[in-house]
Coordinates of N, CA and C in Angstrom, one line a residue:
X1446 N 0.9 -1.2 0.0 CA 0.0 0.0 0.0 C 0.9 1.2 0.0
X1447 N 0.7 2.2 -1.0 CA 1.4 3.1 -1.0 C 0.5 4.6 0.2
X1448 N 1.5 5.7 0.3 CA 1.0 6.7 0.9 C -0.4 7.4 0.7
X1449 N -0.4 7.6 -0.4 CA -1.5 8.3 -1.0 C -3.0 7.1 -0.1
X1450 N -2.7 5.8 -1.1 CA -4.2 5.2 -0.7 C -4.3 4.8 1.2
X1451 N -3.0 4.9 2.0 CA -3.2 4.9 3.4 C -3.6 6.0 3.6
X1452 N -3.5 7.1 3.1 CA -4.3 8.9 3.7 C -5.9 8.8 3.1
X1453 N -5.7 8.2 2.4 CA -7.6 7.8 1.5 C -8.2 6.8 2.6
X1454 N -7.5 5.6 2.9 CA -8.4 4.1 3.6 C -8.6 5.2 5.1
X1455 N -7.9 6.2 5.7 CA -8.0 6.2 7.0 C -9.4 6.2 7.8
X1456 N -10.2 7.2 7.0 CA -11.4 7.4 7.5 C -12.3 5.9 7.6
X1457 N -12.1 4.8 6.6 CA -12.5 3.6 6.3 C -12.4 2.9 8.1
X1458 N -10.7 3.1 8.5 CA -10.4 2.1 9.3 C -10.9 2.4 11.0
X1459 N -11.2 3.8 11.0 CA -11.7 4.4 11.9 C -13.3 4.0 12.0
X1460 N -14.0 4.2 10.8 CA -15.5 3.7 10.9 C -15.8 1.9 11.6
X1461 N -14.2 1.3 10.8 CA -14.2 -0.3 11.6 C -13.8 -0.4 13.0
X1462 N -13.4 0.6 13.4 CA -12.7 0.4 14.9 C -11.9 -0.8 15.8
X1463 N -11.6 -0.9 14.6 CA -10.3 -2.0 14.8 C -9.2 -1.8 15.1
X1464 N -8.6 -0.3 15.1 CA -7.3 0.1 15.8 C -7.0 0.2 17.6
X1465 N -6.1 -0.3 17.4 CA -5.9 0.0 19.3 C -3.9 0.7 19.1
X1466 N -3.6 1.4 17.8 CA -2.4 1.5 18.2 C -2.5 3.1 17.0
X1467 N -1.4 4.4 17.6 CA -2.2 5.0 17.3 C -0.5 6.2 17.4
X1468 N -0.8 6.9 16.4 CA 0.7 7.8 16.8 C 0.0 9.2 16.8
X1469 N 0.5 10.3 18.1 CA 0.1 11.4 18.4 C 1.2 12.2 18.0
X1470 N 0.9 13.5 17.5 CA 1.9 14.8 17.4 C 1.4 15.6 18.5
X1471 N 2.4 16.7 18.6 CA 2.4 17.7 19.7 C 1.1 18.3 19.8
X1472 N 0.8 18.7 20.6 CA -0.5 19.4 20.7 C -0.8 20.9 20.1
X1473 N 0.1 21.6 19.6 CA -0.3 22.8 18.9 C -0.4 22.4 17.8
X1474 N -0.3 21.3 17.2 CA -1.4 20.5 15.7 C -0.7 21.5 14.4
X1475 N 1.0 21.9 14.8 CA 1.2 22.7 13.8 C 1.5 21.9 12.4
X1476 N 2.3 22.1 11.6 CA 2.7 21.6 10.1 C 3.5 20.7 10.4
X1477 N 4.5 20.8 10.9 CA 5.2 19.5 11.0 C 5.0 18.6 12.1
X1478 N 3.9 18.5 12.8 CA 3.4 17.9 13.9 C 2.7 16.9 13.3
X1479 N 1.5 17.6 12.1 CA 0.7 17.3 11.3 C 1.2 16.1 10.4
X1480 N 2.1 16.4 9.6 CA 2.3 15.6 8.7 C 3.4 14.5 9.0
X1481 N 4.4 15.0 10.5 CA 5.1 14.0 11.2 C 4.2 12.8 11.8
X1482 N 3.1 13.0 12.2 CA 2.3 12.0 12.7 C 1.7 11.1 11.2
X1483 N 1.4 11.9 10.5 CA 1.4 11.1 9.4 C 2.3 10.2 8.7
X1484 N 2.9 10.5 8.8 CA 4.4 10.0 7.6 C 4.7 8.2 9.1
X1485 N 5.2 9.1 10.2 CA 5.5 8.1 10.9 C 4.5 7.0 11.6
X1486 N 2.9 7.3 11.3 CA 2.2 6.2 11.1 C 1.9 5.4 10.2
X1487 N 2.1 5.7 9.1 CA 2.6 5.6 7.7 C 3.4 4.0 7.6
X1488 N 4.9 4.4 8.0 CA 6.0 4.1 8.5 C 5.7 2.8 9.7
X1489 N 5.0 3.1 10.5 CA 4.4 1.9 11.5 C 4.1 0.9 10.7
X1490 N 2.3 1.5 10.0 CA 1.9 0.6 9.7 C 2.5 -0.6 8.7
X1491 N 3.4 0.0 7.4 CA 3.9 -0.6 6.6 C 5.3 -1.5 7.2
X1492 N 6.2 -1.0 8.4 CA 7.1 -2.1 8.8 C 6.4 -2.6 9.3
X1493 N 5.5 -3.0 10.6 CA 5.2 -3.5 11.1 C 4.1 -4.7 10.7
X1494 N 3.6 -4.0 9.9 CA 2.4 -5.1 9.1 C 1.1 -4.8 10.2
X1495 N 1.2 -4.0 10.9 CA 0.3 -3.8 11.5 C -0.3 -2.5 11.9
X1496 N -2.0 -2.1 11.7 CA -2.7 -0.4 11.4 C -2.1 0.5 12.6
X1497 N -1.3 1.5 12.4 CA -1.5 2.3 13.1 C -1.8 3.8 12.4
X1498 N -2.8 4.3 13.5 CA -3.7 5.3 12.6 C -3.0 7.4 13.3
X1499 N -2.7 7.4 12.6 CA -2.3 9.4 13.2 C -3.4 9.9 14.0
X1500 N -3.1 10.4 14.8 CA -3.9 11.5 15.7 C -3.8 12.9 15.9
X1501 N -4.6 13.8 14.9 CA -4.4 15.2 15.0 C -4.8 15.6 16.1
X1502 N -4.2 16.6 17.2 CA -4.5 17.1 18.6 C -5.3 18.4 18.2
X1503 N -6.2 18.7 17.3 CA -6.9 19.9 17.1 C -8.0 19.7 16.8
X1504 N -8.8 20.3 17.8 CA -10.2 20.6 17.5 C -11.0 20.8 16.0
X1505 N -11.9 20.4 15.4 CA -12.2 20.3 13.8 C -12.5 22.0 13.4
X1506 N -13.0 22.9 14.7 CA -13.6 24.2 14.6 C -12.1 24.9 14.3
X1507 N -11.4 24.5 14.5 CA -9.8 25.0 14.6 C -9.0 24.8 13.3
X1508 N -9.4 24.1 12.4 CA -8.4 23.5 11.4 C -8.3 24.4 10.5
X1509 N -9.5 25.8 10.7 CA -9.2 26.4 9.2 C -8.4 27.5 9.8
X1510 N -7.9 27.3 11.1 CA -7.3 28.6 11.4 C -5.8 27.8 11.1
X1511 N -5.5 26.8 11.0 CA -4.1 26.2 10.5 C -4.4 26.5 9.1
X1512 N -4.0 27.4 8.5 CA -3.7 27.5 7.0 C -3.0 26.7 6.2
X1513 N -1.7 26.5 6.1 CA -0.8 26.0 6.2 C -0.8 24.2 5.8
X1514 N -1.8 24.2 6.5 CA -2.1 22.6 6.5 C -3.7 22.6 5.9
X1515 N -4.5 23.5 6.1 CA -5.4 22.7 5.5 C -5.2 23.3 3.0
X1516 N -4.1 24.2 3.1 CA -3.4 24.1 1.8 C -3.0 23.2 1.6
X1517 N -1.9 22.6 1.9 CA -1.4 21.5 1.8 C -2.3 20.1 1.6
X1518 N -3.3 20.0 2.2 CA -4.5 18.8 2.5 C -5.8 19.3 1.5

């Protein structure tokens, strides 16, 4: 599974609730917090052979005030 279709399945694997393993970034949910929790769950899931899903620390009311990232996304 490449990157792209792990950032597409995630919403999928959350609706199953089948994760119990999970990687967090810092809690000011800045740009490299963002896409570090990404990359290195990423990174989990594919060495390990086993889901682990990113956890943004920001509120959903909050995301349009990260600019930054929601350009990027």
């Amino acid at each position: 599974m490449g990157f792209r279709n792990y950032i597409k399945s995630l919403r999928s694997y959350l609706k199953k609730g089948d994760c119990s393993r999970f990687v967090l970034g810092n809690s000011g949910a800045d740009y490299d917090s963002v896409v570090g929790s990404l990359i290195y769950a990423f990174y989990m899931t594919t060495y390990f052979n086993v889901l682990y899903l990113p956890l943004i620390d920001c509120n959903s009311k909050d995301l349009c005030l990260r600019f930054e990232i929601t350009s990027v996304f």
